[in-house]
mmCIF file of C-alpha atoms in Angstrom:
data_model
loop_
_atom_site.group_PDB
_atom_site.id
_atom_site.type_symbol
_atom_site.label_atom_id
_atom_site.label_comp_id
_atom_site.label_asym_id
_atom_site.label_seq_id
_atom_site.Cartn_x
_atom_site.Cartn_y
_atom_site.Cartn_z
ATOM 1 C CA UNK M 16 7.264 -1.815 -17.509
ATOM 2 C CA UNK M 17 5.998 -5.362 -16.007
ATOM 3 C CA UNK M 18 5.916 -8.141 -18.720
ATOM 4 C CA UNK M 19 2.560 -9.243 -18.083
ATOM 5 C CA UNK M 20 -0.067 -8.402 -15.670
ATOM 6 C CA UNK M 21 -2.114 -10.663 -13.419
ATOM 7 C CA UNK M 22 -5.800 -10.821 -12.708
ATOM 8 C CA UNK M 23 -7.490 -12.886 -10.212
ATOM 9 C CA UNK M 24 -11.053 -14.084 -10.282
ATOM 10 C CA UNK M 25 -12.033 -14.419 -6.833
ATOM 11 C CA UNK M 26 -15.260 -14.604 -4.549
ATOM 12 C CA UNK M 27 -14.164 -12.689 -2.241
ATOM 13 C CA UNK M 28 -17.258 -12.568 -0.206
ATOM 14 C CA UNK M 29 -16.358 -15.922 0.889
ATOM 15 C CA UNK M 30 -13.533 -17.153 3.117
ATOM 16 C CA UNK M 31 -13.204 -20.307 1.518
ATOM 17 C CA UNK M 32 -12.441 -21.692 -2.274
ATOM 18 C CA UNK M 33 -8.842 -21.157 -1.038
ATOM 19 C CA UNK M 34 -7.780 -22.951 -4.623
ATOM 20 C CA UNK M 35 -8.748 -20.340 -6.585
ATOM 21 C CA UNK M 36 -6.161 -19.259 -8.603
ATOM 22 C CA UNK M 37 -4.657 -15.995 -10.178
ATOM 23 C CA UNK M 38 -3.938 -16.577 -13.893
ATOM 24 C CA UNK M 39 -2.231 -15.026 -16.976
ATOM 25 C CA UNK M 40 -2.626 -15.884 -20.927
ATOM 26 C CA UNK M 41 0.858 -18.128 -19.851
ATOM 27 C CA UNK M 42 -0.467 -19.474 -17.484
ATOM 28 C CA UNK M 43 -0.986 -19.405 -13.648
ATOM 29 C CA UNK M 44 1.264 -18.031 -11.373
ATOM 30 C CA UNK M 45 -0.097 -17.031 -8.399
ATOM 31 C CA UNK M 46 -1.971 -19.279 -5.985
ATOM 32 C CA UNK M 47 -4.242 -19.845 -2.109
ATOM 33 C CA UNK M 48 -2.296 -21.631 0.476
ATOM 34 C CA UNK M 49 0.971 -22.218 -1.421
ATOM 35 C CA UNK M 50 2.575 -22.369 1.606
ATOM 36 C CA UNK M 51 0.182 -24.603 3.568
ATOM 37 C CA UNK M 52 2.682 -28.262 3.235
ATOM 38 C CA UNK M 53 6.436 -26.167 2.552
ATOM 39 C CA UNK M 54 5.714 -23.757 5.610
ATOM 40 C CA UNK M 55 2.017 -23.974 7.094
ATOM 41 C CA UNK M 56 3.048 -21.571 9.946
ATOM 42 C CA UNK M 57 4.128 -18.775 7.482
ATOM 43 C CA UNK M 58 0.802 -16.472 7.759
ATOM 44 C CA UNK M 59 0.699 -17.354 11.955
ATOM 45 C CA UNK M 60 4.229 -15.813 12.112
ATOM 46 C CA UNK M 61 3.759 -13.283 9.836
ATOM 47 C CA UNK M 62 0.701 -12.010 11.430
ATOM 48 C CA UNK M 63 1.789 -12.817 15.100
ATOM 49 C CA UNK M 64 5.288 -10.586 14.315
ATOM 50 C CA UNK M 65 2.866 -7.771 12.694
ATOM 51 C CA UNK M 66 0.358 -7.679 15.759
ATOM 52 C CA UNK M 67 3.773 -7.219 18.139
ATOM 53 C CA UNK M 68 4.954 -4.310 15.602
ATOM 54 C CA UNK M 69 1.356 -2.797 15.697
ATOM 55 C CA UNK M 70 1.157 -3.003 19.568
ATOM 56 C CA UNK M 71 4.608 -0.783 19.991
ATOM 57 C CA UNK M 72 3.551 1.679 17.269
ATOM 58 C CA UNK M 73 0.363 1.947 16.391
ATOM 59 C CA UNK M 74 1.256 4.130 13.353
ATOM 60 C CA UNK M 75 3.378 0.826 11.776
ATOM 61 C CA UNK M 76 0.026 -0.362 10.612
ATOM 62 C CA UNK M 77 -0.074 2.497 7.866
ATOM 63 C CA UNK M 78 3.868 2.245 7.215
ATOM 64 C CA UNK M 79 3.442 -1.746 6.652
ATOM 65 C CA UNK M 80 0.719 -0.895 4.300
ATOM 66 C CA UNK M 81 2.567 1.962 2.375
ATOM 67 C CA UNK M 82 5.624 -0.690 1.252
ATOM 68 C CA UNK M 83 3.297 -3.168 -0.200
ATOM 69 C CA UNK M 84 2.171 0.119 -2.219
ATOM 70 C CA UNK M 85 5.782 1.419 -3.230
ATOM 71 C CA UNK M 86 6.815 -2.425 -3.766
ATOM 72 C CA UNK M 87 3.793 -3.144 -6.927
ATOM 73 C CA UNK M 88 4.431 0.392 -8.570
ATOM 74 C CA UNK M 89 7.577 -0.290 -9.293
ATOM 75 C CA UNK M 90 8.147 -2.965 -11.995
ATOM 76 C CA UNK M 91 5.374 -5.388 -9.959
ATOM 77 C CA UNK M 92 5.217 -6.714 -6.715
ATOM 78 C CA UNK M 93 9.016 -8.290 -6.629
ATOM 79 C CA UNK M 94 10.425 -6.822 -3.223
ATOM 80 C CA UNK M 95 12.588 -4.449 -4.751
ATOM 81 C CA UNK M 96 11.720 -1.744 -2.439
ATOM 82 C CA UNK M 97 13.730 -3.556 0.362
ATOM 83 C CA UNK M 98 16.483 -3.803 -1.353
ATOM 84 C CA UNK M 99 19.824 -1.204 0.068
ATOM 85 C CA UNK M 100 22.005 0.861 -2.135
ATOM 86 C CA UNK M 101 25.871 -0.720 -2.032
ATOM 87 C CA UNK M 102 28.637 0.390 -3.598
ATOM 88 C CA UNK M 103 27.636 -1.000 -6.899
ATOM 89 C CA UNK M 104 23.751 -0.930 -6.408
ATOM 90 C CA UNK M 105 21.095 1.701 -6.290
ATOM 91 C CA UNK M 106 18.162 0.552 -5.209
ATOM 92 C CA UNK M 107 14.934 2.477 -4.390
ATOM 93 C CA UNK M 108 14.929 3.574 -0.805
ATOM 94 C CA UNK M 109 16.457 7.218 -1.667
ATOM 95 C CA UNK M 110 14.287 7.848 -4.551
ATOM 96 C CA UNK M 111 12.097 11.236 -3.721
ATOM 97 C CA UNK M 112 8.844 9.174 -2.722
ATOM 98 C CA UNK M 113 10.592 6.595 -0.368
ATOM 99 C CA UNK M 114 13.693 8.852 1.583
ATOM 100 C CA UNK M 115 13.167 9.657 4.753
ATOM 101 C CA UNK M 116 9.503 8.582 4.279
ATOM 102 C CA UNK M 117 9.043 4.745 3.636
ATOM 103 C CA UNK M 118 9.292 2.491 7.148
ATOM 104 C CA UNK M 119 8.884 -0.831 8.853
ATOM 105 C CA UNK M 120 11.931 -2.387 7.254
ATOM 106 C CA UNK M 121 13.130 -3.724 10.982
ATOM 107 C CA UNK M 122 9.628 -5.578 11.002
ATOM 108 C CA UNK M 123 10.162 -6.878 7.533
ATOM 109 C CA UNK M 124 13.781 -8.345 8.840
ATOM 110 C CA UNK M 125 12.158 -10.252 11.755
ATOM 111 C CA UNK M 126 9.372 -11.499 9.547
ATOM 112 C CA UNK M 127 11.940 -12.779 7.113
ATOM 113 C CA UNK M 128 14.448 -13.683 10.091
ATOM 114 C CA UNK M 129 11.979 -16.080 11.725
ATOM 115 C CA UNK M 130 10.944 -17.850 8.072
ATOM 116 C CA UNK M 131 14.237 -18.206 7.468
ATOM 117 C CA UNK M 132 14.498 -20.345 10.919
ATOM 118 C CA UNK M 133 11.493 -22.396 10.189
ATOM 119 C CA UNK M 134 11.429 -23.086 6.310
ATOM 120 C CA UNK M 135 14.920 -21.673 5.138
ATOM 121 C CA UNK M 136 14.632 -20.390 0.893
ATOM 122 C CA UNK M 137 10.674 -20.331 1.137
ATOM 123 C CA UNK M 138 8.823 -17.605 1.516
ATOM 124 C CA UNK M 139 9.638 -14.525 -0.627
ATOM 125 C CA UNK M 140 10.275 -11.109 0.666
ATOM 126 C CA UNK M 141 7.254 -9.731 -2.032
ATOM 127 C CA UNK M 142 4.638 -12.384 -0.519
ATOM 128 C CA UNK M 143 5.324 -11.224 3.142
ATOM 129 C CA UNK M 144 4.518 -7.473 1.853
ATOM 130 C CA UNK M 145 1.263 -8.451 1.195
ATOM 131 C CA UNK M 146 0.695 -10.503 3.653
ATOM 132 C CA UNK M 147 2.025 -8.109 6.040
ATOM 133 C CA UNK M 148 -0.277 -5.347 4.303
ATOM 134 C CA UNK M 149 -3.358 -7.105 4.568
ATOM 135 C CA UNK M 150 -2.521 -8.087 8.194
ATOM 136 C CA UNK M 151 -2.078 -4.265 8.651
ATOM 137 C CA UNK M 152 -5.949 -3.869 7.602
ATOM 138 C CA UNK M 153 -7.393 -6.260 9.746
ATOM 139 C CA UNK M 154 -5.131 -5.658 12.826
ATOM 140 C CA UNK M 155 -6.475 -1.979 12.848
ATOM 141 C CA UNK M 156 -10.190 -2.493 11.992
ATOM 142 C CA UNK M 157 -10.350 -2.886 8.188
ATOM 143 C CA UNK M 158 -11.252 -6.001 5.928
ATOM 144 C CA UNK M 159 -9.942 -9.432 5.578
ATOM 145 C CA UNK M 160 -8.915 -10.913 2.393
ATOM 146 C CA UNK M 161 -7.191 -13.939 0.710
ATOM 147 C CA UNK M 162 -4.043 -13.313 -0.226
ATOM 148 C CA UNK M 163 -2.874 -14.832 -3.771
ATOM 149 C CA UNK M 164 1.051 -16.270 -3.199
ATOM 150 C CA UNK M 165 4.090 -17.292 -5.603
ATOM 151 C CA UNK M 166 5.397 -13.759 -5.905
ATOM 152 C CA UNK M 167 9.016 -14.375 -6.559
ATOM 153 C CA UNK M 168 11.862 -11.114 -5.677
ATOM 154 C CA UNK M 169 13.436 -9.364 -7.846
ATOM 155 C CA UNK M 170 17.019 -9.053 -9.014
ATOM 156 C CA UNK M 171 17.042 -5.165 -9.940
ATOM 157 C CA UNK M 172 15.403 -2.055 -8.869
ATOM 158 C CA UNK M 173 14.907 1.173 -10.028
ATOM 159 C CA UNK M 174 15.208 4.191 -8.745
ATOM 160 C CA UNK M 175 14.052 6.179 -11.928
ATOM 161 C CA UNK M 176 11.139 4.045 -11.430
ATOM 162 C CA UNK M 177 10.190 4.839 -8.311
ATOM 163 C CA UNK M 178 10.785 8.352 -9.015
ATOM 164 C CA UNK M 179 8.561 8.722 -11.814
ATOM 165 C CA UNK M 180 5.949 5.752 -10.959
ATOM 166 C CA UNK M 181 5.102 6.736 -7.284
ATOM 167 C CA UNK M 182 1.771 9.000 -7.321
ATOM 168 C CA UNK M 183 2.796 12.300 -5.353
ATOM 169 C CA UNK M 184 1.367 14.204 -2.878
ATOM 170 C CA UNK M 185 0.804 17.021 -4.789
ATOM 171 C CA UNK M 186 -1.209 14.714 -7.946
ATOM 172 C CA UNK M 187 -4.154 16.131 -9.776
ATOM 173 C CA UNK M 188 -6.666 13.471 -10.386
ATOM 174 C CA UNK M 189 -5.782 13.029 -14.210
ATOM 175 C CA UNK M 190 -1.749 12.587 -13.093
ATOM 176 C CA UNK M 191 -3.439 9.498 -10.560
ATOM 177 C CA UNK M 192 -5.646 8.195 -13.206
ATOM 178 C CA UNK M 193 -2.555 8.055 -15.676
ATOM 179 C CA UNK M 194 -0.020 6.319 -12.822
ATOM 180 C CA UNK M 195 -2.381 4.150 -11.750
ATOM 181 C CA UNK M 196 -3.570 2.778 -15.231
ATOM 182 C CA UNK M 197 0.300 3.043 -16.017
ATOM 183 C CA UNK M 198 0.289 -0.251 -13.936
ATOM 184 C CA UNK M 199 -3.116 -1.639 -15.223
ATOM 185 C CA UNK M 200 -5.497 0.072 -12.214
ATOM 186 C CA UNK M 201 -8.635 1.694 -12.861
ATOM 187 C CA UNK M 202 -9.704 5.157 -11.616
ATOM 188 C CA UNK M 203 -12.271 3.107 -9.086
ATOM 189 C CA UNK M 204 -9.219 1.244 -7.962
ATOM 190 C CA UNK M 205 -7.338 4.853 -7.467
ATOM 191 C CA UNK M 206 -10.123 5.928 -5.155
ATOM 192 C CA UNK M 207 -10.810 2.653 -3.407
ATOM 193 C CA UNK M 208 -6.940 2.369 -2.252
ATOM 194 C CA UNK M 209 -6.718 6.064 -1.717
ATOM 195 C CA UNK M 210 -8.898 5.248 1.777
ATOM 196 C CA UNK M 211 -5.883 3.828 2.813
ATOM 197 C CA UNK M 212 -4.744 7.564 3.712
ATOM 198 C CA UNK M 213 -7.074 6.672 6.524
ATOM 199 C CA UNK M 214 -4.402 5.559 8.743
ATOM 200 C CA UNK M 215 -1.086 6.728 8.921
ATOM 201 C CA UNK M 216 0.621 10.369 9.395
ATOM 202 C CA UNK M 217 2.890 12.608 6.772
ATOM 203 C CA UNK M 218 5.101 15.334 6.645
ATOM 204 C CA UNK M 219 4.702 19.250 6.767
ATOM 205 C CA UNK M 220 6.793 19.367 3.484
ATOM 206 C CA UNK M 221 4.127 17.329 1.611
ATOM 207 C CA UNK M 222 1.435 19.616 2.256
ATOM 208 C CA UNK M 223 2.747 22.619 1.970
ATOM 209 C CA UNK M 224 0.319 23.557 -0.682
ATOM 210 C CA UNK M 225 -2.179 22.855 1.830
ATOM 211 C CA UNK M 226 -1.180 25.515 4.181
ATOM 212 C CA UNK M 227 -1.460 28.156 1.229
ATOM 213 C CA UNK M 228 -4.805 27.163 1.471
ATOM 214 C CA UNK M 229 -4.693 26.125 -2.315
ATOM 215 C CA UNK M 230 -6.053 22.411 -3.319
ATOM 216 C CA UNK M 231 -9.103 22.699 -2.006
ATOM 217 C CA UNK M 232 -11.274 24.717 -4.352
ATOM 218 C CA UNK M 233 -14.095 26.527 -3.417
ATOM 219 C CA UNK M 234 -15.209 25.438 0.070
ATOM 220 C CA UNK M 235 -12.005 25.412 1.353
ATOM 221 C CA UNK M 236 -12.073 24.539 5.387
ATOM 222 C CA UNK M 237 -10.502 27.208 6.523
ATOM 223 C CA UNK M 238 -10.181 26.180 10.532
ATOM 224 C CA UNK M 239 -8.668 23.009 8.847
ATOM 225 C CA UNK M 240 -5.990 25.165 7.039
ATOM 226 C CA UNK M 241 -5.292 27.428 10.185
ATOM 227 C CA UNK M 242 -4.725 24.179 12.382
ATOM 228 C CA UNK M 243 -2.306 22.967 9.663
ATOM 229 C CA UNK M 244 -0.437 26.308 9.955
ATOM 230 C CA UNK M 245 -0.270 26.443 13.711
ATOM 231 C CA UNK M 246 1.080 22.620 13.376
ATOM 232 C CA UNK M 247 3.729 23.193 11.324
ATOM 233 C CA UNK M 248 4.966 26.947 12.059
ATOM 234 C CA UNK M 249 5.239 25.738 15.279
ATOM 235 C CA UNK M 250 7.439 23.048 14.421
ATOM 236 C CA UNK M 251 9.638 25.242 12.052
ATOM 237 C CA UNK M 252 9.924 23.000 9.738
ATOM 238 C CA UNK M 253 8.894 20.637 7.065
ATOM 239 C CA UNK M 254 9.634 17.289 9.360
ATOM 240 C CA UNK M 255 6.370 17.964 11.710
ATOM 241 C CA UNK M 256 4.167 15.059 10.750
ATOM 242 C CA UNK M 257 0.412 15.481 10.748
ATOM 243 C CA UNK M 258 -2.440 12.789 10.785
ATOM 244 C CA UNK M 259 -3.891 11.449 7.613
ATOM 245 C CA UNK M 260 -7.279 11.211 9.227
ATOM 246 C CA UNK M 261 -7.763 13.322 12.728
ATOM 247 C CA UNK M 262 -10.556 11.325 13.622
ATOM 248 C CA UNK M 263 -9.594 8.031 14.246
ATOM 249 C CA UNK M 264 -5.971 8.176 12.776
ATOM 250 C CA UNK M 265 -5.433 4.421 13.620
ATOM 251 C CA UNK M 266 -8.292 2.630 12.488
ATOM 252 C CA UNK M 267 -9.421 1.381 9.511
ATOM 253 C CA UNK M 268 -12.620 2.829 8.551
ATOM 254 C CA UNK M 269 -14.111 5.003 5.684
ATOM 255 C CA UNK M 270 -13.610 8.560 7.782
ATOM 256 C CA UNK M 271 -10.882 9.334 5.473
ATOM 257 C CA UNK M 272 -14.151 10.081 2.921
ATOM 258 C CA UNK M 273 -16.385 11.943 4.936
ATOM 259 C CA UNK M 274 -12.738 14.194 6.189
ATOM 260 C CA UNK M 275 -12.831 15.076 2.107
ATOM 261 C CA UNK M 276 -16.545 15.984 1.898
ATOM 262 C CA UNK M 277 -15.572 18.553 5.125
ATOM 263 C CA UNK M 278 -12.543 20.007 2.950
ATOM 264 C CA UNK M 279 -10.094 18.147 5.333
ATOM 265 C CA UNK M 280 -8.200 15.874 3.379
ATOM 266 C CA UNK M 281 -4.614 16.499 4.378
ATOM 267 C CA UNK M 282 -2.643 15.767 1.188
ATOM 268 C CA UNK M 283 -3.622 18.044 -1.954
ATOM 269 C CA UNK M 284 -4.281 14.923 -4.172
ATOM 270 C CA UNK M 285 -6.475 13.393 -1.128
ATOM 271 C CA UNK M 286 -8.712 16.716 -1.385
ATOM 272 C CA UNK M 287 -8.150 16.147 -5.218
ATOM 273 C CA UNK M 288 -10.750 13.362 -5.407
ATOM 274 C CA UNK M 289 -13.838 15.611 -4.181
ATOM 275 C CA UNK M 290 -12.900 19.238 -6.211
ATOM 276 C CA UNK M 291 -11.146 17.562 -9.301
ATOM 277 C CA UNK M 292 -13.716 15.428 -11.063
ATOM 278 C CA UNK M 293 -17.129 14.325 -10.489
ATOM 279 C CA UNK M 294 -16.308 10.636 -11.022
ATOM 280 C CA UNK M 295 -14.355 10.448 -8.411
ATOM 281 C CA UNK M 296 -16.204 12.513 -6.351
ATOM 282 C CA UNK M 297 -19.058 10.510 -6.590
ATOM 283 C CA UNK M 298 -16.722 7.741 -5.831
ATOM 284 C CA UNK M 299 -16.184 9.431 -2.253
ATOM 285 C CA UNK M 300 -19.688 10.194 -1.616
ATOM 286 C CA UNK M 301 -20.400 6.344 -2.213
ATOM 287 C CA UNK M 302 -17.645 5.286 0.583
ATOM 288 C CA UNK M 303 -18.675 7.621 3.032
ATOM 289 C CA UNK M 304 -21.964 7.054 3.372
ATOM 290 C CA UNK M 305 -21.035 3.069 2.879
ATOM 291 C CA UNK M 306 -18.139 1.720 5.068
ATOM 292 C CA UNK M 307 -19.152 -1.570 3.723
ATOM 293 C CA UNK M 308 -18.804 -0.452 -0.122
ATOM 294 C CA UNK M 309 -15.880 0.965 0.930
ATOM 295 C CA UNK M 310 -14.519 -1.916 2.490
ATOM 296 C CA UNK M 311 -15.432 -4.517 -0.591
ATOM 297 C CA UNK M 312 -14.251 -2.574 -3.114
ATOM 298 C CA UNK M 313 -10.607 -1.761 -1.297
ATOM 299 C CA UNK M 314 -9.886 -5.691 -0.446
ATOM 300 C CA UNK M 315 -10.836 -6.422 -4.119
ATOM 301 C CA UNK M 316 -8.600 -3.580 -5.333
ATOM 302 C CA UNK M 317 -5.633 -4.659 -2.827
ATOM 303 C CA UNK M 318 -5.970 -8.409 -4.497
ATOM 304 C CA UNK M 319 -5.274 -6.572 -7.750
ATOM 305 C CA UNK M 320 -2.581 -4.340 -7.036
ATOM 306 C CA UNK M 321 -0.983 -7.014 -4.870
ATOM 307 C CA UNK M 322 -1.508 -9.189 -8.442
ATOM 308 C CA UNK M 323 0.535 -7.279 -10.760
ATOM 309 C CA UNK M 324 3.333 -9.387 -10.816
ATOM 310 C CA UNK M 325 6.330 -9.303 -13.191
ATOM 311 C CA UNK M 326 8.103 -12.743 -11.260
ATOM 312 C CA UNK M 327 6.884 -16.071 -10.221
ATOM 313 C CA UNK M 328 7.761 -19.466 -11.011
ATOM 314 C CA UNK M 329 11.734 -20.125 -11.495
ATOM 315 C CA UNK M 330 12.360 -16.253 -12.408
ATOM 316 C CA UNK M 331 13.917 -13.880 -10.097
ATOM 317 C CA UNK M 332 14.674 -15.860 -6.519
ATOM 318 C CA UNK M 333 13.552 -16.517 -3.061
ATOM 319 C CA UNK M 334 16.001 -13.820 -1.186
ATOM 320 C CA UNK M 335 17.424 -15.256 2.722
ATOM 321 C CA UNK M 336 17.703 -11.461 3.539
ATOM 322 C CA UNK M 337 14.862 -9.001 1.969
ATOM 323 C CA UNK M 338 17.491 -6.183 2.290
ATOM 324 C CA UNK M 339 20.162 -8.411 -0.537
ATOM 325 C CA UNK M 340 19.903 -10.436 -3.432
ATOM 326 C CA UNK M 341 21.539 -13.596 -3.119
#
């Protein structure tokens, strides 16, 4: 459970007021430009290492995005998802939602690698996630945003947490609602950062009520279903990975909404939103007839998420190596 949640009051229609602030009833804690005089090349290097990760696999865009997900759900935006198991520390890589799913932790080393060469015990390993998320966006097509800094990393993880925390693939829209207001999101936000399914690929295995040709409700697309089939019996297992969005499975754009009006979201709770309820199918009819509503209300939904913060000031530390605490 985070001690406190954060909420920012932005403008985010304009690139500028970069003092604006994200504050709490203790106080404020997260900040614009906290980096510009300790390490003004921070977001160049960040973004630069991104665009080189992006450019060898397109598909690290979505992967870069996913962490900065896994990373807030879990006791607040505090890093802990980088952290490795030892011999007397579990983190949260193995829990059911991140093994053998979550990526991109070689990109976060070289992000953190180069810092660490330029302004040593600066940066923390939970800013660059969001940085690195919302440079994922905008390297791919999607929408811009300030991000809010002064995220400090945690001590602890927890992989009950991220077990029980982490919306599945297989979520109804009432067990998204709950996890996501669990952390102080609304059911807007839920469908808002749900478009970021429009990049990214997953696995036969998380599907696999999909291919039953259950999850869909009543205008089921069957050619969909049969394509999914072919894909994976072909493969012969669960490890075949499928596009999020066939249509343009590396940009950022609102196609992931119109797929769901055509009965071809790929994940059961992504086909959820449309057959489920009719708030939040109203909520896809909106964004895919509207890139541009789509677009607003996911950067102002990202600032959120990215805002629910359980460290900053002197608590928790600045980790040298995202993968240890100090």
């Amino acid at each position: 459970m985070l001690k406190y949640f954060v909420f920012c009051f932005l403008v985010l229609e304009s690139a500028i007021a970069l003092d604006e602030t994200c504050v709490t009833d203790i106080g404020i804690v997260l900040e614009f430009n906290i980096y510009q005089n300790s390490c003004p090349d921070a977001e160049s290097i960040i973004f630069s290492q991104v665009q080189n990760a992006i450019s060898l696999d397109p598909r690290m865009a979505a992967s870069l995005l996913r962490l900065h997900f896994h990373d807030c759900f879990v006791n607040g935006c505090d890093g802990s998802v980088l952290l490795d198991d030892t011999t007397d520390f579990v983190g949260e890589k193995t829990a059911p939602p991140n093994l053998n799913s979550l990526r991109g932790f070689e990109v976060i080393d070289a992000i953190k690698s180069e810092l660490e060469s330029v302004c040593p015990e600066t940066v923390s390993c939970a800013d660059i996630l969001a940085i690195v998320a919302r440079d994922s966006v905008v390297l791919s097509g999607g929408p811009s945003w300030e991000v809010p800094m002064g995220r400090r990393d945690g001590l602890t993880a927890s992989k009950d947490a991220a077990t029980n925390n982490i919306p599945g693939p297989n979520s109804s829209v009432s067990t998204l609602v709950a996890k996501f207001q669990n952390v102080g999101l609304s059911l807007n936000d839920m469908v808002a950062l749900s478009g970021a399914h429009t990049m990214g690929k997953a696995r036969c295995s998380t599907f696999s009520a999909r291919l039953q040709g259950t999850g869909g409700g009543p205008d089921v697309n069957l050619d969909f279903i049969q394509s999914l089939q072919q894909l994976c019996s072909e493969a012969g297992s669960g490890t075949a990975l499928a596009h999020l969005d066939l249509v343009t499975p590396a940009t950022f754009d609102n196609q992931y909404y119109v797929n769901l009006l055509s009965g071809e979201g790929l994940l059961p709770s992504d086909q959820a939103l449309v057959t489920d309820d009719d708030r939040t199918r109203q909520l896809v009819l909106t964004y895919a007839e509207d890139p541009l509503a789509f677009f607003e209300d996911f950067r102002n939904s990202m600032v959120k998420m990215g805002s629910l913060v359980s460290l900053t000031g002197n608590d928790g530390q600045i980790r040298r190596n995202c993968r240890t605490v100090d």
